[in-house]
Coordinates of C-alpha atoms and ligand atoms in Angstrom, one line a residue:
M1 CA 66.0 -37.7 -65.2
A2 CA 64.7 -40.4 -67.6
G3 CA 67.0 -43.4 -68.1
A4 CA 67.7 -45.0 -71.4
P5 CA 65.1 -47.6 -72.5
E6 CA 65.9 -51.3 -71.6
V7 CA 65.3 -53.2 -74.9
R8 CA 65.0 -56.9 -75.1
I9 CA 64.3 -58.8 -78.3
F10 CA 62.8 -62.3 -78.4
D11 CA 62.6 -64.9 -81.0
D12 CA 58.9 -64.9 -81.1
A13 CA 55.7 -63.6 -79.4
Q14 CA 55.5 -66.7 -77.2
D15 CA 59.0 -66.1 -75.8
L16 CA 58.1 -62.4 -75.3
A17 CA 54.9 -63.4 -73.4
R18 CA 56.8 -65.8 -71.1
E19 CA 59.5 -63.2 -70.2
A20 CA 56.9 -60.5 -69.8
A21 CA 54.9 -62.7 -67.4
D22 CA 58.1 -63.4 -65.5
L23 CA 58.9 -59.7 -65.2
F24 CA 55.3 -58.9 -64.2
V25 CA 55.5 -61.5 -61.3
W26 CA 59.0 -60.2 -60.3
L27 CA 57.8 -56.6 -60.2
A28 CA 54.7 -57.6 -58.3
G29 CA 56.7 -59.4 -55.7
Q30 CA 58.9 -56.4 -55.2
A31 CA 55.9 -54.1 -54.8
I32 CA 54.0 -56.5 -52.5
S33 CA 57.0 -57.0 -50.2
G34 CA 57.5 -53.2 -50.2
D35 CA 54.1 -51.9 -49.4
G36 CA 51.8 -54.9 -49.5
R37 CA 50.2 -54.4 -52.8
F38 CA 50.9 -54.1 -56.6
R39 CA 49.1 -51.6 -58.6
V40 CA 49.2 -52.2 -62.4
A41 CA 47.5 -50.5 -65.4
L42 CA 46.7 -53.0 -68.1
S43 CA 46.9 -52.4 -71.8
G44 CA 44.3 -53.1 -74.4
G45 CA 44.6 -54.5 -77.9
S46 CA 45.5 -58.1 -78.7
T47 CA 49.2 -58.4 -77.7
P48 CA 48.5 -58.6 -74.0
K49 CA 46.2 -61.7 -74.5
A50 CA 49.3 -64.0 -74.6
I51 CA 50.8 -62.5 -71.5
H52 CA 47.5 -62.8 -69.7
A53 CA 47.2 -66.4 -70.7
M54 CA 50.7 -67.0 -69.4
L55 CA 50.0 -65.3 -66.1
A56 CA 46.8 -67.3 -65.6
G57 CA 48.5 -70.5 -66.7
P58 CA 50.2 -73.2 -64.6
A59 CA 53.7 -71.7 -64.9
F60 CA 52.8 -68.4 -63.2
A61 CA 49.4 -68.4 -61.5
S62 CA 50.7 -69.7 -58.2
Q63 CA 53.8 -67.4 -58.1
L64 CA 51.8 -64.4 -56.8
D65 CA 49.3 -63.6 -54.1
W66 CA 46.8 -62.2 -56.6
R67 CA 44.7 -60.8 -53.7
R68 CA 47.4 -58.2 -53.4
V69 CA 47.1 -56.9 -57.0
E70 CA 45.0 -53.9 -58.0
F71 CA 44.1 -53.8 -61.7
Y72 CA 43.6 -50.4 -63.4
F73 CA 43.5 -49.6 -67.2
G74 CA 45.7 -47.5 -69.4
D75 CA 42.8 -46.8 -71.7
E76 CA 39.4 -48.0 -72.7
R77 CA 37.1 -47.8 -75.6
C78 CA 33.7 -46.1 -75.0
V79 CA 31.7 -49.3 -75.2
P80 CA 30.0 -51.6 -72.6
P81 CA 32.2 -53.9 -70.6
D82 CA 30.8 -57.0 -72.4
H83 CA 31.4 -55.5 -75.8
G84 CA 33.9 -57.4 -78.1
E85 CA 36.1 -54.2 -78.2
S86 CA 36.2 -53.5 -74.5
N87 CA 39.7 -53.6 -73.0
Y88 CA 38.1 -54.5 -69.7
G89 CA 36.2 -57.3 -71.4
M90 CA 39.4 -58.7 -72.9
A91 CA 41.2 -58.6 -69.5
N92 CA 38.2 -60.1 -67.8
A93 CA 38.0 -63.1 -70.2
T94 CA 41.8 -63.7 -70.3
L95 CA 43.0 -62.8 -66.8
F96 CA 40.4 -61.9 -64.2
Q97 CA 38.0 -64.8 -64.7
P98 CA 40.7 -67.5 -65.1
L99 CA 42.4 -66.2 -61.9
R100 CA 39.1 -65.6 -60.1
I101 CA 40.1 -62.1 -59.3
N102 CA 37.8 -60.4 -56.8
P103 CA 35.9 -57.6 -58.6
D104 CA 36.9 -55.3 -55.6
Q105 CA 40.4 -55.4 -57.0
I106 CA 39.5 -54.2 -60.5
F107 CA 39.1 -50.5 -61.3
R108 CA 37.8 -50.2 -64.9
M109 CA 37.0 -47.1 -66.9
A110 CA 33.2 -46.9 -67.4
G111 CA 33.3 -46.9 -71.2
E112 CA 29.6 -47.4 -71.3
A113 CA 28.8 -44.1 -69.6
G114 CA 27.3 -41.5 -72.0
D115 CA 29.7 -38.6 -71.3
P116 CA 33.4 -39.6 -71.9
A117 CA 34.7 -36.3 -70.5
Q118 CA 32.9 -36.9 -67.3
T119 CA 34.0 -40.5 -67.2
A120 CA 37.6 -39.3 -67.5
R121 CA 37.1 -36.9 -64.6
D122 CA 35.6 -39.6 -62.5
Y123 CA 38.4 -42.0 -63.2
E124 CA 41.0 -39.3 -62.4
A125 CA 39.2 -38.8 -59.1
L126 CA 39.2 -42.5 -58.4
L127 CA 43.0 -42.7 -59.1
R128 CA 43.6 -39.7 -56.8
A129 CA 41.5 -41.3 -54.0
R130 CA 43.0 -44.8 -54.4
F131 CA 46.6 -43.6 -54.5
R132 CA 45.9 -40.9 -51.9
S133 CA 47.4 -38.5 -54.3
P134 CA 45.7 -35.1 -54.3
A135 CA 46.5 -32.6 -57.0
P136 CA 49.0 -31.4 -58.1
A137 CA 50.8 -34.7 -57.2
R138 CA 50.5 -37.6 -59.6
P139 CA 49.8 -41.2 -58.6
R140 CA 52.6 -43.6 -59.2
F141 CA 51.7 -47.0 -60.7
D142 CA 54.0 -49.9 -59.9
L143 CA 53.7 -51.0 -63.5
V144 CA 52.0 -49.7 -66.6
L145 CA 51.7 -52.2 -69.5
L146 CA 51.6 -50.6 -72.9
G147 CA 51.3 -51.7 -76.5
M148 CA 52.0 -49.7 -79.6
G149 CA 50.1 -49.3 -82.8
D150 CA 51.8 -49.3 -86.2
D151 CA 51.2 -45.5 -86.2
G152 CA 53.2 -45.2 -82.9
H153 CA 50.1 -44.6 -80.7
T154 CA 50.1 -46.0 -77.2
A155 CA 47.3 -46.4 -74.8
S156 CA 44.8 -44.1 -76.6
L157 CA 47.3 -41.4 -77.2
F158 CA 46.9 -41.1 -81.0
P159 CA 49.0 -39.0 -83.4
G160 CA 47.9 -35.4 -83.8
T161 CA 45.4 -35.3 -80.9
A162 CA 45.0 -32.7 -78.2
A163 CA 45.6 -35.5 -75.5
L164 CA 49.3 -35.5 -76.4
A165 CA 49.7 -31.9 -75.2
E166 CA 47.9 -32.5 -71.8
R167 CA 50.3 -31.7 -69.0
H168 CA 47.9 -31.5 -66.0
R169 CA 45.1 -34.0 -66.3
L170 CA 45.6 -37.6 -65.4
V171 CA 42.9 -39.0 -67.6
V172 CA 41.2 -37.5 -70.7
A173 CA 38.6 -38.4 -73.3
T174 CA 39.9 -38.5 -76.8
Q175 CA 39.2 -40.0 -80.2
S176 CA 40.8 -42.7 -82.4
P177 CA 41.1 -42.5 -86.1
R178 CA 40.3 -46.1 -86.5
G179 CA 37.9 -48.6 -84.9
I180 CA 35.9 -47.4 -81.9
V181 CA 36.2 -43.6 -82.1
N182 CA 35.5 -42.4 -78.5
R183 CA 38.2 -43.4 -76.1
L184 CA 39.5 -42.8 -72.5
T185 CA 43.2 -42.7 -71.8
L186 CA 45.8 -42.0 -69.1
T187 CA 47.9 -39.1 -70.1
A188 CA 51.7 -39.1 -70.7
P189 CA 52.5 -37.1 -67.6
L190 CA 50.7 -39.7 -65.4
I191 CA 52.2 -42.7 -67.2
N192 CA 55.7 -41.1 -66.8
Q193 CA 55.3 -41.1 -63.0
S194 CA 55.2 -44.9 -63.0
H195 CA 57.9 -47.0 -61.3
A196 CA 58.0 -49.1 -64.4
V197 CA 56.6 -49.0 -67.9
L198 CA 56.7 -52.2 -70.0
F199 CA 56.0 -51.9 -73.8
L200 CA 55.0 -55.2 -75.4
V201 CA 55.3 -54.9 -79.1
A202 CA 55.3 -57.8 -81.6
G203 CA 54.8 -58.1 -85.4
A204 CA 56.4 -56.7 -88.6
S205 CA 53.8 -54.0 -88.9
K206 CA 55.3 -52.3 -85.8
A207 CA 58.9 -52.3 -87.0
V208 CA 59.0 -48.8 -88.6
A209 CA 57.3 -47.1 -85.6
T210 CA 59.5 -49.0 -83.2
Q211 CA 62.6 -47.7 -85.0
A212 CA 61.2 -44.2 -85.0
V213 CA 60.4 -44.3 -81.3
L214 CA 63.6 -45.9 -80.1
E215 CA 66.2 -44.6 -82.5
G216 CA 64.6 -41.8 -84.5
R217 CA 66.4 -38.4 -84.4
N218 CA 64.3 -35.2 -84.3
V219 CA 61.2 -37.3 -84.6
D220 CA 58.0 -35.4 -83.7
P221 CA 56.3 -37.2 -80.8
G222 CA 53.1 -35.8 -82.3
R223 CA 53.6 -38.3 -85.1
F224 CA 54.8 -41.2 -82.8
P225 CA 53.2 -40.6 -79.4
A226 CA 55.0 -43.6 -77.8
R227 CA 58.0 -41.3 -77.8
L228 CA 56.3 -39.3 -75.1
I229 CA 56.6 -42.2 -72.7
R230 CA 59.9 -41.6 -70.7
P231 CA 59.3 -42.4 -67.0
E232 CA 60.9 -39.6 -64.9
Q233 CA 62.3 -41.9 -62.2
G234 CA 61.0 -45.3 -63.3
R235 CA 62.2 -48.0 -65.6
L236 CA 61.3 -47.9 -69.3
I237 CA 61.4 -51.4 -70.8
W238 CA 60.6 -52.5 -74.3
F239 CA 60.0 -56.2 -75.1
L240 CA 60.0 -56.8 -78.8
D241 CA 59.9 -59.8 -81.0
R242 CA 62.3 -60.1 -83.9
A243 CA 59.8 -58.9 -86.4
A244 CA 59.0 -55.7 -84.5
A245 CA 62.8 -55.1 -84.0
A246 CA 63.8 -55.6 -87.6
E247 CA 64.4 -51.9 -88.3
L248 CA 66.6 -51.3 -85.2
T249 CA 70.3 -51.0 -85.6
T250 CA 72.2 -54.2 -85.0
A251 CA 73.4 -52.8 -81.7
K252 CA 70.0 -53.6 -80.3
Q253 CA 69.6 -56.8 -82.2
R254 CA 70.8 -58.9 -79.2
V255 CA 68.1 -61.5 -79.3
V256 CA 67.2 -63.3 -76.0
S257 CA 67.3 -66.9 -77.2
H258 CA 65.6 -69.8 -75.5
E259 CA 68.8 -70.9 -73.7
E260 CA 69.2 -67.7 -71.7
Ligands
LIG1 C1 44.0 -50.2 -77.3 C2 45.4 -50.3 -76.7 C3 46.4 -49.8 -77.8 C4 47.1 -51.1 -78.2 C5 47.8 -50.9 -79.6 C6 48.4 -52.2 -80.0 O1 43.1 -49.9 -76.6 O2 43.9 -50.6 -78.4 O3 45.6 -49.6 -75.6 O4 47.2 -48.8 -77.5 O5 48.1 -51.4 -77.2 O6 46.8 -50.5 -80.5 O7 47.4 -53.1 -80.2 P1 47.8 -54.6 -80.6 O8 48.4 -55.2 -79.4 O9 46.4 -55.2 -80.9 O10 48.7 -54.6 -81.7

């Protein structure tokens, strides 16, 4: 049964990034001490860049045995890995290179391949093999990092798309209404198997969608796909800055200040 989301609100995006890095390291330590590795799916977009910089920086880089971390992706644009819009490319520049992560620990979606549907099937097969999780079981990530667009999309689960209704596949090809059209994304049923899902959402443009997703009544998840993300047994955590939390009821407006 899905638990209530844990919502924390920070003064600004920098505080959010620091606390997110701290939680990342803590979750990783738990997983590594449990079964010797930490398997995380990274998010695309721009918000994660600050968290990546924090993790690769002096405050956190030495707090983790990075050789025990396996990096996967929640979604990818169908572009080459060195393209400016590649989620892998962003993670490589902001996290993998600075931490000198061994490429053997990185499992990217081949956005450059010509057939997105086949690439989705290939990535699904990779996940099942890596997690030793044959169908109909679903792999369980230790952590899935997610962002949210101002339209309430998350990963590449966009409003009104067929991907939202997918109940069996782990990975599908889909399309975005903006930017790079062809995308690959983990599906909601897979994300909801995770031990922990951490949404990182900052900026005033996200405030309306954040309120709809966290507090909306009778809101159609087809309009705000982030509402589909409710881990069945795992933790659901939302880190927000004040601007993104501005439309939430005061009950949630407990801001984590610098002192805490
Ligand atoms: C992507 C992401 C996407 C992102 C949101 C928020 O590939 O773009 O997976 O879901 O998290 O669009 O993006 P920002 O962090 O740039 O606001």
